[in-house]
Every structure is written in structure tokens, then in C-alpha cells.
């Protein structure tokens, strides 16, 4: 039985021709899952300048136009043998409305196109995608600029520690989700760990030269990474132990290797006790592919 039985796609119908529709449809087709498309529209400030009667007429006409467009997309998907349902509605609070849809429908996966926000805006307001990564209780699949609607190369980005067993719950979730996605899509699965040995990591060590400490720590981390890869049967040429900050290292790897999806965790344990969520959030604006957060 497929891992996915029900998929929920959130779109802004005002942004026509969203690539997320084709990505969601391809995944639904590959997994045999049903697909619900929710077109949620935020408040329109321009309507506030109209009289009450005109405002309601304009609201309904605007909504009906988007319903017609979404229905046309849906009719096309049904001709491909997909089980698709739709709705188009106003959303007073987009964040809470999306989470309410998740709570009500209990889908296996939430799909949405990446919504790029400026650095200045991110400094003052939490972007919608970041909010969903932090609060959505199910895996979130954020569609980027991947060339293929059905993934061909999937990377599971894991976290290992020199002190803890590599067999932990977060890595298990990441690898299981990535493996299932790869099997359903007929994609290649790769395992990657971005090793960032900072000065802060070594601050409490003495008695050895910094170069020796770095070499020993790198060796321990690589051993744990290889143990993790072996535990899940990842082929030797699909294991990638790379040096550098996770955001830059993952971005470079995704660009160079034509990665279609990076599967990451929402919370990171061990290591330097950082939130992997922050890495996942910033990755959204750096990589030319989709990101799944579990």
C-alpha cells in the first residue's frame, strides 16, 4: 500500500499556472492518492472602497472567476485518471485556515509552492512557509523550481553527532520519508550530511592542536554517517559527506547534482543543539528544487 492516501494542495488561485498543481498531480498519480486542491484567497483591500452591495457583488464575481479557473484545471486532471476535489474560498487568516484544513482532512502530505519573501520582510514578519514548517503537524512539501514534476533524484539530509548514536528518531523519519518518496516516484535516493566544524564546536577542547582536533572530529562524524548509511542500505556512491555550513553546502550540492527534492527535518537534535528548522527555512530561498520537511 502507498504511503500517501490523501494529498492536500494549497494554492493562491490569483497566481495562475502554479507549478505546484503539476507536482501534486504527478505525486498523486504515482502514489494512487486522492488530491484535494484548496484555493485560498486573502482579503482584498480594494473591495473596502466599494459600497456594501457592490462589495458583495464584486467579491462573488471575483471568487467565481477563480472557481471557474480551478475547475478547468481539475477537469484536466480528472482526464488523467486522478481523483480530485476542489474548493475556492476566502481566507481571513491564511495561516490558521491552512492548519484548520490539515486538522479537518488529516492528509498525509501538505503541498504548497514556495513563497519567496525579501530579506527585509523576513526580518520583521514570519513568512507563511516558515510558519507552516514550524506548526504543521504533517510533512510539508514545498515546491521550488525543480525541472521535473516527478522527482528523479531525492536527497535525505541527515544530522549525525560524534557523541550520540546515529540511529535516532529524526534521521529515521527523514530517511523513511525520502525512501518512500523515491520508491513511489522511481527516483534515486541519496544520503547527505553537511559537516560544519566551527570554532565554537571545539571551544571546550584543549591539549591538541586545532588541526588535530578538527581531523579527529571529522573522522568520528564520518564514521557515524557511514554507519547510518549502512544501516539503511544506502549505496556507497549515494553517500555524501560534505564539508561546510549546511545551507551553503546543501545549496551547492543541489545545484551541482541536479537534485529534485531535499528531505529535511523540522527540528535537529544533538550536535550543537541548533534548530534544523532554521536551516530548512533558509534553504527554501537557496536551492533550485523542492523541499520536504518532516
Coordinates of C-alpha atoms in Angstrom, one line a residue:
X1 CA 0.0 0.0 0.0
X2 CA 1.2 3.5 -0.8
X3 CA 2.4 5.8 1.9
X4 CA 0.2 8.5 0.6
X5 CA -3.6 8.1 0.6
X6 CA -4.7 11.7 0.6
X7 CA -2.8 14.8 -0.5
X8 CA -3.7 18.4 0.3
X9 CA -2.6 21.1 -2.1
X10 CA -2.8 24.8 -1.1
X11 CA -2.7 27.3 -3.9
X12 CA -3.4 31.0 -4.4
X13 CA -5.7 30.9 -7.5
X14 CA -4.8 34.6 -8.2
X15 CA -1.3 33.3 -9.2
X16 CA -2.3 31.4 -12.3
X17 CA -0.3 28.4 -13.6
X18 CA 1.3 27.4 -10.3
X19 CA 3.8 24.6 -10.8
X20 CA 2.6 23.1 -7.5
X21 CA -0.5 21.8 -9.3
X22 CA 1.5 19.7 -11.7
X23 CA 3.8 18.5 -8.9
X24 CA 0.9 17.5 -6.7
X25 CA -0.9 15.8 -9.7
X26 CA 2.2 13.8 -10.6
X27 CA 2.7 12.6 -7.0
X28 CA -1.0 11.7 -6.7
X29 CA -0.8 9.7 -9.9
X30 CA 2.4 7.9 -8.8
X31 CA 1.1 7.0 -5.4
X32 CA -2.6 6.5 -6.2
X33 CA -3.6 9.1 -3.7
X34 CA -6.6 11.4 -3.8
X35 CA -5.9 15.1 -4.2
X36 CA -7.8 18.0 -2.7
X37 CA -7.0 21.4 -4.1
X38 CA -7.8 24.3 -1.8
X39 CA -7.6 27.7 -3.4
X40 CA -7.5 30.2 -0.5
X41 CA -7.8 33.9 -1.2
X42 CA -6.7 36.5 1.4
X43 CA -8.7 39.8 2.0
X44 CA -8.7 42.3 -0.9
X45 CA -8.1 45.8 0.3
X46 CA -9.6 47.3 -2.9
X47 CA -13.1 45.9 -2.0
X48 CA -13.2 48.1 1.1
X49 CA -13.6 51.2 -1.1
X50 CA -16.9 49.9 -2.6
X51 CA -20.4 50.3 -1.2
X52 CA -21.7 47.2 0.7
X53 CA -23.9 45.9 -2.1
X54 CA -21.3 46.5 -4.8
X55 CA -18.7 44.9 -2.5
X56 CA -20.6 41.7 -2.1
X57 CA -21.2 41.5 -5.9
X58 CA -17.6 42.1 -6.6
X59 CA -16.5 39.5 -4.0
X60 CA -18.7 36.9 -5.5
X61 CA -17.7 37.7 -9.1
X62 CA -14.0 37.5 -8.1
X63 CA -14.5 34.2 -6.3
X64 CA -16.5 32.7 -9.2
X65 CA -13.8 33.7 -11.7
X66 CA -11.2 31.7 -9.7
X67 CA -13.6 28.8 -9.2
X68 CA -14.0 28.5 -12.9
X69 CA -10.3 28.5 -13.4
X70 CA -9.6 25.9 -10.7
X71 CA -12.4 23.8 -12.1
X72 CA -10.8 23.9 -15.5
X73 CA -7.5 22.6 -14.0
X74 CA -9.4 19.9 -12.1
X75 CA -11.3 18.7 -15.2
X76 CA -8.0 18.3 -17.0
X77 CA -6.5 16.3 -14.1
X78 CA -9.5 14.0 -14.0
X79 CA -9.0 13.1 -17.6
X80 CA -5.6 11.7 -16.5
X81 CA -7.4 9.3 -14.1
X82 CA -6.9 11.3 -10.9
X83 CA -9.3 11.5 -8.0
X84 CA -9.5 15.3 -7.4
X85 CA -11.7 17.6 -5.3
X86 CA -11.6 21.3 -5.2
X87 CA -12.7 24.4 -3.2
X88 CA -12.1 28.1 -3.6
X89 CA -12.8 30.3 -0.6
X90 CA -11.9 33.5 1.2
X91 CA -9.3 33.1 4.0
X92 CA -9.3 35.8 6.7
X93 CA -6.2 34.2 8.3
X94 CA -4.3 32.2 5.8
X95 CA -2.0 30.5 8.4
X96 CA -4.8 29.3 10.6
X97 CA -7.1 28.4 7.7
X98 CA -4.4 26.1 6.2
X99 CA -3.8 24.4 9.6
X100 CA -7.6 24.0 10.0
X101 CA -7.7 22.3 6.6
X102 CA -5.0 19.9 7.8
X103 CA -6.7 19.2 11.1
X104 CA -10.1 18.5 9.3
X105 CA -8.8 16.5 6.4
X106 CA -6.0 14.6 8.0
X107 CA -4.0 14.4 4.8
X108 CA -0.7 12.5 4.5
X109 CA 1.1 15.4 2.9
X110 CA 0.6 19.2 2.6
X111 CA 1.8 20.6 -0.7
X112 CA 2.4 24.2 -1.5
X113 CA 4.5 26.4 -3.8
X114 CA 7.4 28.2 -2.2
X115 CA 6.5 31.8 -1.5
X116 CA 9.7 33.9 -1.7
X117 CA 9.9 36.8 0.7
X118 CA 12.5 39.6 0.8
X119 CA 15.2 39.6 3.5
X120 CA 13.8 42.8 4.9
X121 CA 10.3 41.4 5.2
X122 CA 11.6 38.2 6.8
X123 CA 13.4 40.3 9.5
X124 CA 10.1 41.7 10.7
X125 CA 7.5 39.1 9.8
X126 CA 7.4 35.3 9.8
X127 CA 6.8 34.1 6.2
X128 CA 3.9 31.8 5.7
X129 CA 6.1 28.9 4.6
X130 CA 8.2 29.3 7.7
X131 CA 5.1 29.3 9.9
X132 CA 3.9 26.0 8.3
X133 CA 7.3 24.4 8.8
X134 CA 7.1 25.3 12.5
X135 CA 3.5 24.4 13.2
X136 CA 2.1 22.0 10.6
X137 CA 1.8 18.5 12.2
X138 CA 2.3 16.6 9.0
X139 CA 5.1 16.6 6.4
X140 CA 5.2 19.7 4.2
X141 CA 6.2 19.5 0.6
X142 CA 7.3 23.0 -0.7
X143 CA 7.5 23.1 -4.5
X144 CA 10.5 25.0 -5.8
X145 CA 11.9 25.3 -9.3
X146 CA 12.7 21.6 -10.0
X147 CA 12.8 20.7 -13.7
X148 CA 10.8 17.5 -13.2
X149 CA 7.3 17.3 -11.7
X150 CA 8.1 13.8 -10.6
X151 CA 11.4 13.6 -8.7
X152 CA 14.3 11.7 -10.2
X153 CA 16.9 12.5 -7.5
X154 CA 16.0 12.8 -3.9
X155 CA 18.4 13.7 -1.1
X156 CA 17.8 12.8 2.6
X157 CA 19.7 15.5 4.6
X158 CA 20.6 13.9 8.0
X159 CA 22.3 15.0 11.1
X160 CA 24.9 13.0 12.9
X161 CA 26.9 13.6 16.1
X162 CA 30.3 12.4 17.4
X163 CA 28.6 11.7 20.8
X164 CA 25.3 10.2 20.1
X165 CA 24.2 7.1 18.2
X166 CA 23.3 7.9 14.5
X167 CA 20.2 5.8 15.0
X168 CA 17.8 8.5 16.2
X169 CA 14.1 9.3 15.6
X170 CA 14.7 12.4 13.4
X171 CA 17.0 10.6 11.0
X172 CA 14.7 7.7 10.8
X173 CA 11.8 9.9 9.9
X174 CA 13.8 11.7 7.2
X175 CA 15.2 8.5 5.6
X176 CA 11.8 6.7 5.8
X177 CA 10.0 9.6 4.1
X178 CA 12.8 10.0 1.5
X179 CA 12.8 6.3 0.8
X180 CA 9.1 6.0 0.4
X181 CA 9.0 9.1 -1.9
X182 CA 11.8 7.6 -4.0
X183 CA 10.1 4.2 -4.3
X184 CA 6.8 5.7 -5.4
X185 CA 8.4 8.0 -7.9
X186 CA 11.1 5.6 -9.2
X187 CA 13.8 8.1 -8.1
X188 CA 17.3 7.7 -6.9
X189 CA 17.9 8.2 -3.2
X190 CA 21.0 9.8 -1.8
X191 CA 22.1 10.4 1.8
X192 CA 23.9 13.6 2.7
X193 CA 25.5 15.1 5.8
X194 CA 26.9 18.6 5.8
X195 CA 29.7 18.7 8.3
X196 CA 30.2 22.1 9.8
X197 CA 33.1 22.0 12.4
X198 CA 33.1 25.5 13.8
X199 CA 35.4 27.0 16.4
X200 CA 32.5 27.0 18.8
X201 CA 32.3 23.3 18.4
X202 CA 35.9 22.9 19.6
X203 CA 35.9 25.6 22.2
X204 CA 35.9 23.3 25.2
X205 CA 38.7 21.1 23.9
X206 CA 42.4 21.6 24.7
X207 CA 45.6 19.6 24.7
X208 CA 45.7 19.1 20.9
X209 CA 46.3 21.4 18.0
X210 CA 43.2 22.7 16.3
X211 CA 44.1 20.9 13.1
X212 CA 44.3 17.6 15.1
X213 CA 41.0 18.2 16.8
X214 CA 39.3 19.0 13.6
X215 CA 40.7 15.9 11.9
X216 CA 39.6 13.6 14.8
X217 CA 36.2 15.1 15.0
X218 CA 35.7 14.9 11.2
X219 CA 36.7 11.3 11.4
X220 CA 34.2 10.4 14.2
X221 CA 31.4 12.2 12.3
X222 CA 32.1 10.5 9.1
X223 CA 32.2 7.1 10.8
X224 CA 28.8 7.7 12.3
X225 CA 27.5 8.9 9.0
X226 CA 28.7 5.8 7.2
X227 CA 27.1 3.6 10.0
X228 CA 23.8 5.4 9.4
X229 CA 24.1 4.9 5.6
X230 CA 24.9 1.3 6.1
X231 CA 22.0 0.7 8.5
X232 CA 19.6 1.9 5.8
X233 CA 21.3 0.2 2.9
X234 CA 22.3 3.3 1.0
X235 CA 24.7 2.5 -1.9
X236 CA 28.3 3.7 -1.4
X237 CA 28.1 6.0 -4.4
X238 CA 24.9 7.6 -3.0
X239 CA 26.5 8.6 0.3
X240 CA 27.8 12.2 0.5
X241 CA 29.8 13.5 3.5
X242 CA 30.5 17.2 2.6
X243 CA 32.2 19.9 4.5
X244 CA 30.6 23.4 5.1
X245 CA 27.7 25.2 6.6
X246 CA 24.5 23.2 5.9
X247 CA 22.7 25.9 3.9
X248 CA 25.6 26.7 1.6
X249 CA 26.7 23.0 1.3
X250 CA 23.2 21.8 0.5
X251 CA 22.7 24.6 -2.0
X252 CA 25.9 23.9 -3.8
X253 CA 25.2 20.1 -3.9
X254 CA 21.6 20.6 -5.1
X255 CA 22.8 22.9 -7.9
X256 CA 25.7 20.7 -9.0
X257 CA 23.9 17.4 -8.8
X258 CA 20.5 18.5 -10.2
X259 CA 18.6 17.4 -7.1
X260 CA 14.8 17.4 -7.4
X261 CA 13.8 17.1 -3.7
X262 CA 15.7 17.6 -0.4
X263 CA 14.1 15.9 2.6
X264 CA 15.0 17.5 5.9
X265 CA 13.8 17.6 9.5
X266 CA 11.9 20.3 11.2
X267 CA 13.9 20.0 14.4
X268 CA 17.5 19.0 14.9
X269 CA 18.8 17.2 17.9
X270 CA 22.4 16.7 19.0
X271 CA 25.5 18.4 17.5
X272 CA 25.5 22.0 18.5
X273 CA 21.8 21.9 19.5
X274 CA 20.7 24.1 16.7
X275 CA 17.2 24.1 15.2
X276 CA 17.3 22.4 11.9
X277 CA 14.1 24.3 11.2
X278 CA 16.2 27.4 10.7
X279 CA 18.4 25.6 8.2
X280 CA 15.3 24.2 6.4
X281 CA 13.7 27.7 6.4
X282 CA 16.7 29.4 4.8
X283 CA 17.2 26.5 2.3
X284 CA 13.9 27.4 0.7
X285 CA 15.4 30.5 -0.8
X286 CA 18.7 29.0 -1.8
X287 CA 18.0 25.7 -3.6
X288 CA 16.6 25.2 -7.1
X289 CA 14.4 22.3 -6.1
X290 CA 11.6 21.2 -3.8
X291 CA 12.0 20.8 -0.1
X292 CA 10.1 18.3 2.1
X293 CA 10.2 18.9 5.8
X294 CA 9.2 16.1 8.2

